[in-house]
Amino acid sequence: MGEERVLVDLSRWEDELASYVSNDFEKMYEMWVQDQFQKLPKHVQQRFFNSVDQWLIYTYTFLQGTQMQQDAYDRLLQIGRTYDETINTIEDLSQLSIEKQTYLANQHVAKNRLYSFVQGGMAGSGGWFLLGVDVPLMVGLNLRTIQLIGTSFGYNMHNPIEMLLALKVFHAGALPKRLRYEAWQELKENVNEYDSFMGEHEELTNPTWAEQPLKSIFKTLAIVLSRRKMIQGLPIVSVGIGAAVNYKTAKDVSEFATRFYQYRSIQSSNK
């Protein structure tokens, strides 16, 4: 019954992605971004994507090596043992029902949204330093959450293939909604081609990610321009912008990641 309910939710969510229709403004914005980006020399474009890929890989591996992340994995195992005393390793969590796995994942999803909301608010209220580290912190929070979501479903996120899949999930979840369905279909194919994944999917980011830097720039400009609007001595508007944007990003990424690992867990159990 639990698996059937999750499949129904997955199907409803996937239909919502597939049925999303871009408005005229989104279409014009996409065309403008792509046109501006294509004006850059090819080697500059390639260098940009390579730099982003390397940064994401470094951030992912750094987070995996922190004591905080190891403590989180240990807590997951402890909670998992309350459901099944035979659980000893992360991979053993795959023995749990899909609903129990989802429950474990949702605990970290809720925390990530709260942390992202607070961190975005701090970026909107603080000085240039907090604003400058906003993007790295936001990326770090969301990558950490994807690692914990994947672990909740019994996947060893230290595995190089798991790392690449997790980074692909992060990339897809952070895309504009109009582009997520195509990315979702590609990820589903990656699951079915698991053994050849490393050899055939080397790039993590691509031209569809060109909007992300602009999105961060627009958010920064909005925060800076609205800081002068004080309510009882506090920059409420800029705080609200930072908190709202970061919360929405965390919500989109964590929901996409949860759906992906639900789908993958069900596929694995049915083999």
PDB file of C-alpha atoms in Angstrom:
ATOM      1  CA  MET A   1       0.000   0.000   0.000  1.00  0.00           C
ATOM      2  CA  GLY A   2       2.761   2.425   0.912  1.00  0.00           C
ATOM      3  CA  GLU A   3       4.531   1.962  -2.408  1.00  0.00           C
ATOM      4  CA  GLU A   4       1.274   2.444  -4.295  1.00  0.00           C
ATOM      5  CA  ARG A   5       0.587   5.737  -2.496  1.00  0.00           C
ATOM      6  CA  VAL A   6       4.086   6.989  -3.287  1.00  0.00           C
ATOM      7  CA  LEU A   7       3.678   5.986  -6.940  1.00  0.00           C
ATOM      8  CA  VAL A   8       0.416   7.938  -7.134  1.00  0.00           C
ATOM      9  CA  ASP A   9       2.105  11.009  -5.628  1.00  0.00           C
ATOM     10  CA  LEU A  10       5.036  10.603  -8.012  1.00  0.00           C
ATOM     11  CA  SER A  11       2.727  10.347 -11.003  1.00  0.00           C
ATOM     12  CA  ARG A  12       0.786  13.444  -9.935  1.00  0.00           C
ATOM     13  CA  TRP A  13       4.002  15.404  -9.414  1.00  0.00           C
ATOM     14  CA  GLU A  14       5.425  14.276 -12.758  1.00  0.00           C
ATOM     15  CA  ASP A  15       2.200  15.261 -14.555  1.00  0.00           C
ATOM     16  CA  GLU A  16       2.431  18.698 -12.962  1.00  0.00           C
ATOM     17  CA  LEU A  17       5.978  19.110 -14.286  1.00  0.00           C
ATOM     18  CA  ALA A  18       5.005  17.917 -17.749  1.00  0.00           C
ATOM     19  CA  SER A  19       1.947  20.171 -17.976  1.00  0.00           C
ATOM     20  CA  TYR A  20       3.724  23.377 -16.960  1.00  0.00           C
ATOM     21  CA  VAL A  21       3.496  25.978 -19.716  1.00  0.00           C
ATOM     22  CA  SER A  22       5.878  28.933 -19.873  1.00  0.00           C
ATOM     23  CA  ASN A  23       4.344  32.388 -20.099  1.00  0.00           C
ATOM     24  CA  ASP A  24       5.436  34.930 -22.708  1.00  0.00           C
ATOM     25  CA  PHE A  25       7.801  36.679 -20.298  1.00  0.00           C
ATOM     26  CA  GLU A  26       9.613  33.421 -19.462  1.00  0.00           C
ATOM     27  CA  LYS A  27       9.975  32.570 -23.144  1.00  0.00           C
ATOM     28  CA  MET A  28      11.382  36.009 -23.968  1.00  0.00           C
ATOM     29  CA  TYR A  29      13.716  35.877 -20.967  1.00  0.00           C
ATOM     30  CA  GLU A  30      14.986  32.422 -21.939  1.00  0.00           C
ATOM     31  CA  MET A  31      15.647  33.551 -25.510  1.00  0.00           C
ATOM     32  CA  TRP A  32      17.458  36.655 -24.303  1.00  0.00           C
ATOM     33  CA  VAL A  33      19.666  34.728 -21.855  1.00  0.00           C
ATOM     34  CA  GLN A  34      20.563  32.085 -24.410  1.00  0.00           C
ATOM     35  CA  ASP A  35      21.273  34.719 -27.053  1.00  0.00           C
ATOM     36  CA  GLN A  36      23.559  36.681 -24.742  1.00  0.00           C
ATOM     37  CA  PHE A  37      25.350  33.560 -23.588  1.00  0.00           C
ATOM     38  CA  GLN A  38      25.911  32.316 -27.129  1.00  0.00           C
ATOM     39  CA  LYS A  39      27.685  35.573 -27.929  1.00  0.00           C
ATOM     40  CA  LEU A  40      30.494  34.523 -25.606  1.00  0.00           C
ATOM     41  CA  PRO A  41      33.412  32.686 -27.234  1.00  0.00           C
ATOM     42  CA  LYS A  42      33.108  28.900 -27.068  1.00  0.00           C
ATOM     43  CA  HIS A  43      36.217  28.544 -24.928  1.00  0.00           C
ATOM     44  CA  VAL A  44      34.821  31.038 -22.410  1.00  0.00           C
ATOM     45  CA  GLN A  45      31.553  29.104 -22.223  1.00  0.00           C
ATOM     46  CA  GLN A  46      33.423  25.828 -21.731  1.00  0.00           C
ATOM     47  CA  ARG A  47      35.670  27.338 -19.082  1.00  0.00           C
ATOM     48  CA  PHE A  48      32.635  28.635 -17.219  1.00  0.00           C
ATOM     49  CA  PHE A  49      30.932  25.238 -17.133  1.00  0.00           C
ATOM     50  CA  ASN A  50      34.157  23.451 -16.220  1.00  0.00           C
ATOM     51  CA  SER A  51      34.717  25.877 -13.344  1.00  0.00           C
ATOM     52  CA  VAL A  52      31.177  25.376 -12.056  1.00  0.00           C
ATOM     53  CA  ASP A  53      31.546  21.591 -12.316  1.00  0.00           C
ATOM     54  CA  GLN A  54      34.808  21.601 -10.382  1.00  0.00           C
ATOM     55  CA  TRP A  55      33.368  23.882  -7.725  1.00  0.00           C
ATOM     56  CA  LEU A  56      30.326  21.641  -7.236  1.00  0.00           C
ATOM     57  CA  ILE A  57      32.500  18.518  -7.008  1.00  0.00           C
ATOM     58  CA  TYR A  58      34.824  20.178  -4.501  1.00  0.00           C
ATOM     59  CA  THR A  59      31.890  21.378  -2.388  1.00  0.00           C
ATOM     60  CA  TYR A  60      30.300  17.935  -2.448  1.00  0.00           C
ATOM     61  CA  THR A  61      33.477  16.120  -1.379  1.00  0.00           C
ATOM     62  CA  PHE A  62      34.232  18.736   1.269  1.00  0.00           C
ATOM     63  CA  LEU A  63      30.795  18.284   2.827  1.00  0.00           C
ATOM     64  CA  GLN A  64      31.185  14.508   2.803  1.00  0.00           C
ATOM     65  CA  GLY A  65      34.372  14.823   4.844  1.00  0.00           C
ATOM     66  CA  THR A  66      32.937  17.011   7.596  1.00  0.00           C
ATOM     67  CA  GLN A  67      32.238  15.632  11.049  1.00  0.00           C
ATOM     68  CA  MET A  68      28.807  17.242  10.964  1.00  0.00           C
ATOM     69  CA  GLN A  69      27.823  15.141   7.958  1.00  0.00           C
ATOM     70  CA  GLN A  70      29.188  11.956   9.517  1.00  0.00           C
ATOM     71  CA  ASP A  71      27.205  12.673  12.675  1.00  0.00           C
ATOM     72  CA  ALA A  72      24.086  13.102  10.545  1.00  0.00           C
ATOM     73  CA  TYR A  73      24.708   9.711   8.898  1.00  0.00           C
ATOM     74  CA  ASP A  74      25.142   8.104  12.321  1.00  0.00           C
ATOM     75  CA  ARG A  75      21.846   9.596  13.503  1.00  0.00           C
ATOM     76  CA  LEU A  76      20.124   8.209  10.399  1.00  0.00           C
ATOM     77  CA  LEU A  77      21.405   4.746  11.240  1.00  0.00           C
ATOM     78  CA  GLN A  78      20.231   5.082  14.836  1.00  0.00           C
ATOM     79  CA  ILE A  79      16.748   6.079  13.724  1.00  0.00           C
ATOM     80  CA  GLY A  80      16.758   3.304  11.131  1.00  0.00           C
ATOM     81  CA  ARG A  81      17.512   0.746  13.854  1.00  0.00           C
ATOM     82  CA  THR A  82      14.338   1.774  15.674  1.00  0.00           C
ATOM     83  CA  TYR A  83      12.498   0.371  12.651  1.00  0.00           C
ATOM     84  CA  ASP A  84      14.790  -2.603  12.025  1.00  0.00           C
ATOM     85  CA  GLU A  85      17.409  -3.751  14.536  1.00  0.00           C
ATOM     86  CA  THR A  86      19.404  -5.571  11.841  1.00  0.00           C
ATOM     87  CA  ILE A  87      20.472  -2.311  10.166  1.00  0.00           C
ATOM     88  CA  ASN A  88      24.251  -1.842  10.430  1.00  0.00           C
ATOM     89  CA  THR A  89      25.261   0.115   7.327  1.00  0.00           C
ATOM     90  CA  ILE A  90      23.849   2.879   5.163  1.00  0.00           C
ATOM     91  CA  GLU A  91      23.001   0.338   2.457  1.00  0.00           C
ATOM     92  CA  ASP A  92      20.829  -1.544   4.964  1.00  0.00           C
ATOM     93  CA  LEU A  93      18.432   1.414   5.047  1.00  0.00           C
ATOM     94  CA  SER A  94      17.223   0.215   1.648  1.00  0.00           C
ATOM     95  CA  GLN A  95      15.464  -2.619   3.536  1.00  0.00           C
ATOM     96  CA  LEU A  96      12.996  -0.143   5.053  1.00  0.00           C
ATOM     97  CA  SER A  97       9.653   0.554   3.430  1.00  0.00           C
ATOM     98  CA  ILE A  98       9.446   3.476   1.012  1.00  0.00           C
ATOM     99  CA  GLU A  99       7.306   5.433   3.475  1.00  0.00           C
ATOM    100  CA  LYS A 100       9.834   5.040   6.287  1.00  0.00           C
ATOM    101  CA  GLN A 101      12.635   6.086   3.955  1.00  0.00           C
ATOM    102  CA  THR A 102      10.615   9.117   2.901  1.00  0.00           C
ATOM    103  CA  TYR A 103       9.975   9.995   6.536  1.00  0.00           C
ATOM    104  CA  LEU A 104      13.708   9.950   7.252  1.00  0.00           C
ATOM    105  CA  ALA A 105      14.378  12.131   4.223  1.00  0.00           C
ATOM    106  CA  ASN A 106      11.632  14.612   5.121  1.00  0.00           C
ATOM    107  CA  GLN A 107      13.252  15.329   8.479  1.00  0.00           C
ATOM    108  CA  HIS A 108      16.262  16.766   6.645  1.00  0.00           C
ATOM    109  CA  VAL A 109      14.117  18.482   4.029  1.00  0.00           C
ATOM    110  CA  ALA A 110      12.293  20.430   6.747  1.00  0.00           C
ATOM    111  CA  LYS A 111      15.560  21.461   8.400  1.00  0.00           C
ATOM    112  CA  ASN A 112      17.065  22.552   5.090  1.00  0.00           C
ATOM    113  CA  ARG A 113      14.128  24.826   4.314  1.00  0.00           C
ATOM    114  CA  LEU A 114      14.365  26.419   7.745  1.00  0.00           C
ATOM    115  CA  TYR A 115      18.153  26.889   7.496  1.00  0.00           C
ATOM    116  CA  SER A 116      17.829  28.310   3.974  1.00  0.00           C
ATOM    117  CA  PHE A 117      15.114  30.730   5.084  1.00  0.00           C
ATOM    118  CA  VAL A 118      17.264  31.998   7.964  1.00  0.00           C
ATOM    119  CA  GLN A 119      20.446  32.127   5.881  1.00  0.00           C
ATOM    120  CA  GLY A 120      18.693  34.073   3.109  1.00  0.00           C
ATOM    121  CA  GLY A 121      17.302  36.507   5.663  1.00  0.00           C
ATOM    122  CA  MET A 122      20.765  37.046   7.120  1.00  0.00           C
ATOM    123  CA  ALA A 123      22.141  37.715   3.642  1.00  0.00           C
ATOM    124  CA  GLY A 124      19.418  40.309   3.137  1.00  0.00           C
ATOM    125  CA  SER A 125      20.052  42.038   6.452  1.00  0.00           C
ATOM    126  CA  GLY A 126      23.810  41.778   6.846  1.00  0.00           C
ATOM    127  CA  GLY A 127      26.758  43.481   5.222  1.00  0.00           C
ATOM    128  CA  TRP A 128      28.635  42.727   2.052  1.00  0.00           C
ATOM    129  CA  PHE A 129      30.354  39.677   3.550  1.00  0.00           C
ATOM    130  CA  LEU A 130      27.090  37.839   4.278  1.00  0.00           C
ATOM    131  CA  LEU A 131      25.794  38.808   0.864  1.00  0.00           C
ATOM    132  CA  GLY A 132      29.022  37.624  -0.758  1.00  0.00           C
ATOM    133  CA  VAL A 133      28.886  34.169   0.807  1.00  0.00           C
ATOM    134  CA  ASP A 134      25.161  33.765   0.146  1.00  0.00           C
ATOM    135  CA  VAL A 135      25.518  31.621  -2.990  1.00  0.00           C
ATOM    136  CA  PRO A 136      28.237  29.263  -1.616  1.00  0.00           C
ATOM    137  CA  LEU A 137      26.235  28.744   1.580  1.00  0.00           C
ATOM    138  CA  MET A 138      23.029  28.143  -0.355  1.00  0.00           C
ATOM    139  CA  VAL A 139      24.732  25.593  -2.614  1.00  0.00           C
ATOM    140  CA  GLY A 140      26.343  23.902   0.383  1.00  0.00           C
ATOM    141  CA  LEU A 141      23.054  23.625   2.289  1.00  0.00           C
ATOM    142  CA  ASN A 142      21.242  22.096  -0.672  1.00  0.00           C
ATOM    143  CA  LEU A 143      24.020  19.664  -1.592  1.00  0.00           C
ATOM    144  CA  ARG A 144      24.215  18.513   2.024  1.00  0.00           C
ATOM    145  CA  THR A 145      20.475  17.905   2.035  1.00  0.00           C
ATOM    146  CA  ILE A 146      20.639  15.860  -1.183  1.00  0.00           C
ATOM    147  CA  GLN A 147      23.375  13.746   0.387  1.00  0.00           C
ATOM    148  CA  LEU A 148      21.165  13.092   3.418  1.00  0.00           C
ATOM    149  CA  ILE A 149      18.107  12.371   1.274  1.00  0.00           C
ATOM    150  CA  GLY A 150      20.037   9.836  -0.784  1.00  0.00           C
ATOM    151  CA  THR A 151      21.411   8.256   2.386  1.00  0.00           C
ATOM    152  CA  SER A 152      17.884   7.987   3.819  1.00  0.00           C
ATOM    153  CA  PHE A 153      16.998   5.731   0.885  1.00  0.00           C
ATOM    154  CA  GLY A 154      20.031   3.499   1.472  1.00  0.00           C
ATOM    155  CA  TYR A 155      22.543   4.867  -1.031  1.00  0.00           C
ATOM    156  CA  ASN A 156      26.205   5.320  -0.138  1.00  0.00           C
ATOM    157  CA  MET A 157      26.822   8.911  -1.161  1.00  0.00           C
ATOM    158  CA  HIS A 158      30.605   8.432  -0.988  1.00  0.00           C
ATOM    159  CA  ASN A 159      30.402   6.323  -4.143  1.00  0.00           C
ATOM    160  CA  PRO A 160      31.664   8.347  -7.171  1.00  0.00           C
ATOM    161  CA  ILE A 161      28.616   7.372  -9.236  1.00  0.00           C
ATOM    162  CA  GLU A 162      26.318   8.451  -6.416  1.00  0.00           C
ATOM    163  CA  MET A 163      28.176  11.744  -6.282  1.00  0.00           C
ATOM    164  CA  LEU A 164      27.593  12.395  -9.994  1.00  0.00           C
ATOM    165  CA  LEU A 165      23.936  11.437  -9.722  1.00  0.00           C
ATOM    166  CA  ALA A 166      23.469  13.700  -6.699  1.00  0.00           C
ATOM    167  CA  LEU A 167      25.075  16.634  -8.506  1.00  0.00           C
ATOM    168  CA  LYS A 168      22.831  15.991 -11.507  1.00  0.00           C
ATOM    169  CA  VAL A 169      19.848  16.033  -9.155  1.00  0.00           C
ATOM    170  CA  PHE A 170      20.997  19.340  -7.694  1.00  0.00           C
ATOM    171  CA  HIS A 171      21.416  20.808 -11.174  1.00  0.00           C
ATOM    172  CA  ALA A 172      17.957  19.638 -12.260  1.00  0.00           C
ATOM    173  CA  GLY A 173      16.202  20.761  -9.089  1.00  0.00           C
ATOM    174  CA  ALA A 174      17.664  24.260  -9.342  1.00  0.00           C
ATOM    175  CA  LEU A 175      16.503  24.742 -12.943  1.00  0.00           C
ATOM    176  CA  PRO A 176      13.507  26.937 -13.784  1.00  0.00           C
ATOM    177  CA  LYS A 177      10.285  24.936 -13.610  1.00  0.00           C
ATOM    178  CA  ARG A 178       9.802  24.966 -17.371  1.00  0.00           C
ATOM    179  CA  LEU A 179      13.060  22.994 -17.792  1.00  0.00           C
ATOM    180  CA  ARG A 180      12.686  20.479 -14.972  1.00  0.00           C
ATOM    181  CA  TYR A 181      10.573  17.894 -16.766  1.00  0.00           C
ATOM    182  CA  GLU A 182      13.203  17.329 -19.458  1.00  0.00           C
ATOM    183  CA  ALA A 183      15.884  17.082 -16.767  1.00  0.00           C
ATOM    184  CA  TRP A 184      13.662  14.633 -14.859  1.00  0.00           C
ATOM    185  CA  GLN A 185      13.351  12.382 -17.898  1.00  0.00           C
ATOM    186  CA  GLU A 186      17.115  12.438 -18.386  1.00  0.00           C
ATOM    187  CA  LEU A 187      17.694  11.432 -14.773  1.00  0.00           C
ATOM    188  CA  LYS A 188      15.269   8.534 -15.108  1.00  0.00           C
ATOM    189  CA  GLU A 189      17.284   7.345 -18.099  1.00  0.00           C
ATOM    190  CA  ASN A 190      20.462   7.667 -16.035  1.00  0.00           C
ATOM    191  CA  VAL A 191      18.979   5.293 -13.459  1.00  0.00           C
ATOM    192  CA  ASN A 192      18.228   2.752 -16.175  1.00  0.00           C
ATOM    193  CA  GLU A 193      21.755   3.116 -17.601  1.00  0.00           C
ATOM    194  CA  TYR A 194      23.475   3.028 -14.224  1.00  0.00           C
ATOM    195  CA  ASP A 195      26.528   0.980 -15.274  1.00  0.00           C
ATOM    196  CA  SER A 196      27.468   3.293 -18.147  1.00  0.00           C
ATOM    197  CA  PHE A 197      26.586   6.526 -16.347  1.00  0.00           C
ATOM    198  CA  MET A 198      30.142   7.616 -15.551  1.00  0.00           C
ATOM    199  CA  GLY A 199      31.371   7.108 -19.067  1.00  0.00           C
ATOM    200  CA  GLU A 200      28.508   8.823 -20.866  1.00  0.00           C
ATOM    201  CA  HIS A 201      27.588  11.756 -18.641  1.00  0.00           C
ATOM    202  CA  GLU A 202      30.732  13.662 -17.836  1.00  0.00           C
ATOM    203  CA  GLU A 203      29.360  17.208 -17.769  1.00  0.00           C
ATOM    204  CA  LEU A 204      27.288  18.300 -14.794  1.00  0.00           C
ATOM    205  CA  THR A 205      26.212  21.742 -15.952  1.00  0.00           C
ATOM    206  CA  ASN A 206      25.245  22.882 -19.432  1.00  0.00           C
ATOM    207  CA  PRO A 207      23.729  25.940 -21.193  1.00  0.00           C
ATOM    208  CA  THR A 208      20.401  25.429 -19.407  1.00  0.00           C
ATOM    209  CA  TRP A 209      22.212  26.570 -16.254  1.00  0.00           C
ATOM    210  CA  ALA A 210      23.115  29.939 -17.785  1.00  0.00           C
ATOM    211  CA  GLU A 211      20.189  31.579 -15.986  1.00  0.00           C
ATOM    212  CA  GLN A 212      21.437  30.679 -12.510  1.00  0.00           C
ATOM    213  CA  PRO A 213      24.227  33.321 -12.319  1.00  0.00           C
ATOM    214  CA  LEU A 214      21.802  35.967 -13.588  1.00  0.00           C
ATOM    215  CA  LYS A 215      19.232  34.892 -11.023  1.00  0.00           C
ATOM    216  CA  SER A 216      21.805  35.369  -8.252  1.00  0.00           C
ATOM    217  CA  ILE A 217      22.806  38.777  -9.647  1.00  0.00           C
ATOM    218  CA  PHE A 218      19.176  39.928  -9.809  1.00  0.00           C
ATOM    219  CA  LYS A 219      18.586  38.769  -6.235  1.00  0.00           C
ATOM    220  CA  THR A 220      21.695  40.623  -5.043  1.00  0.00           C
ATOM    221  CA  LEU A 221      20.630  43.807  -6.836  1.00  0.00           C
ATOM    222  CA  ALA A 222      17.136  43.578  -5.381  1.00  0.00           C
ATOM    223  CA  ILE A 223      18.564  43.173  -1.870  1.00  0.00           C
ATOM    224  CA  VAL A 224      21.014  46.056  -2.255  1.00  0.00           C
ATOM    225  CA  LEU A 225      18.405  48.428  -3.715  1.00  0.00           C
ATOM    226  CA  SER A 226      15.803  47.610  -1.073  1.00  0.00           C
ATOM    227  CA  ARG A 227      18.093  47.879   1.956  1.00  0.00           C
ATOM    228  CA  ARG A 228      17.291  51.581   2.270  1.00  0.00           C
ATOM    229  CA  LYS A 229      13.639  50.777   2.893  1.00  0.00           C
ATOM    230  CA  MET A 230      13.582  50.509   6.666  1.00  0.00           C
ATOM    231  CA  ILE A 231      10.666  49.511   8.867  1.00  0.00           C
ATOM    232  CA  GLN A 232      11.372  50.386  12.490  1.00  0.00           C
ATOM    233  CA  GLY A 233      15.071  50.507  11.694  1.00  0.00           C
ATOM    234  CA  LEU A 234      15.195  47.081  10.018  1.00  0.00           C
ATOM    235  CA  PRO A 235      15.604  46.342   6.276  1.00  0.00           C
ATOM    236  CA  ILE A 236      12.507  44.158   6.229  1.00  0.00           C
ATOM    237  CA  VAL A 237      12.113  44.199   2.434  1.00  0.00           C
ATOM    238  CA  SER A 238      15.660  43.018   1.703  1.00  0.00           C
ATOM    239  CA  VAL A 239      15.426  40.397   4.458  1.00  0.00           C
ATOM    240  CA  GLY A 240      12.194  39.138   2.931  1.00  0.00           C
ATOM    241  CA  ILE A 241      13.689  38.934  -0.551  1.00  0.00           C
ATOM    242  CA  GLY A 242      16.721  36.958   0.607  1.00  0.00           C
ATOM    243  CA  ALA A 243      14.678  34.611   2.796  1.00  0.00           C
ATOM    244  CA  ALA A 244      11.965  33.994   0.197  1.00  0.00           C
ATOM    245  CA  VAL A 245      14.335  33.294  -2.714  1.00  0.00           C
ATOM    246  CA  ASN A 246      16.542  30.931  -0.718  1.00  0.00           C
ATOM    247  CA  TYR A 247      13.533  29.138   0.779  1.00  0.00           C
ATOM    248  CA  LYS A 248      11.999  28.581  -2.655  1.00  0.00           C
ATOM    249  CA  THR A 249      15.294  27.256  -4.024  1.00  0.00           C
ATOM    250  CA  ALA A 250      15.605  24.872  -1.070  1.00  0.00           C
ATOM    251  CA  LYS A 251      11.997  23.744  -1.542  1.00  0.00           C
ATOM    252  CA  ASP A 252      12.448  23.085  -5.274  1.00  0.00           C
ATOM    253  CA  VAL A 253      15.757  21.228  -4.897  1.00  0.00           C
ATOM    254  CA  SER A 254      14.733  19.119  -1.897  1.00  0.00           C
ATOM    255  CA  GLU A 255      11.378  18.151  -3.427  1.00  0.00           C
ATOM    256  CA  PHE A 256      13.023  17.175  -6.706  1.00  0.00           C
ATOM    257  CA  ALA A 257      15.666  15.131  -4.856  1.00  0.00           C
ATOM    258  CA  THR A 258      13.083  13.342  -2.712  1.00  0.00           C
ATOM    259  CA  ARG A 259      11.031  12.427  -5.790  1.00  0.00           C
ATOM    260  CA  PHE A 260      14.105  11.162  -7.605  1.00  0.00           C
ATOM    261  CA  TYR A 261      15.255   8.880  -4.791  1.00  0.00           C
ATOM    262  CA  GLN A 262      11.701   7.645  -4.243  1.00  0.00           C
ATOM    263  CA  TYR A 263      11.517   6.680  -7.904  1.00  0.00           C
ATOM    264  CA  ARG A 264      14.942   5.073  -7.795  1.00  0.00           C
ATOM    265  CA  SER A 265      14.183   3.119  -4.623  1.00  0.00           C
ATOM    266  CA  ILE A 266      10.976   1.738  -6.118  1.00  0.00           C
ATOM    267  CA  GLN A 267      12.773   0.819  -9.338  1.00  0.00           C
ATOM    268  CA  SER A 268      15.459  -1.022  -7.350  1.00  0.00           C
ATOM    269  CA  SER A 269      12.931  -2.928  -5.237  1.00  0.00           C
ATOM    270  CA  ASN A 270      11.053  -4.116  -8.342  1.00  0.00           C
ATOM    271  CA  LYS A 271      14.109  -5.540 -10.113  1.00  0.00           C
TER     272      LYS A 271
END
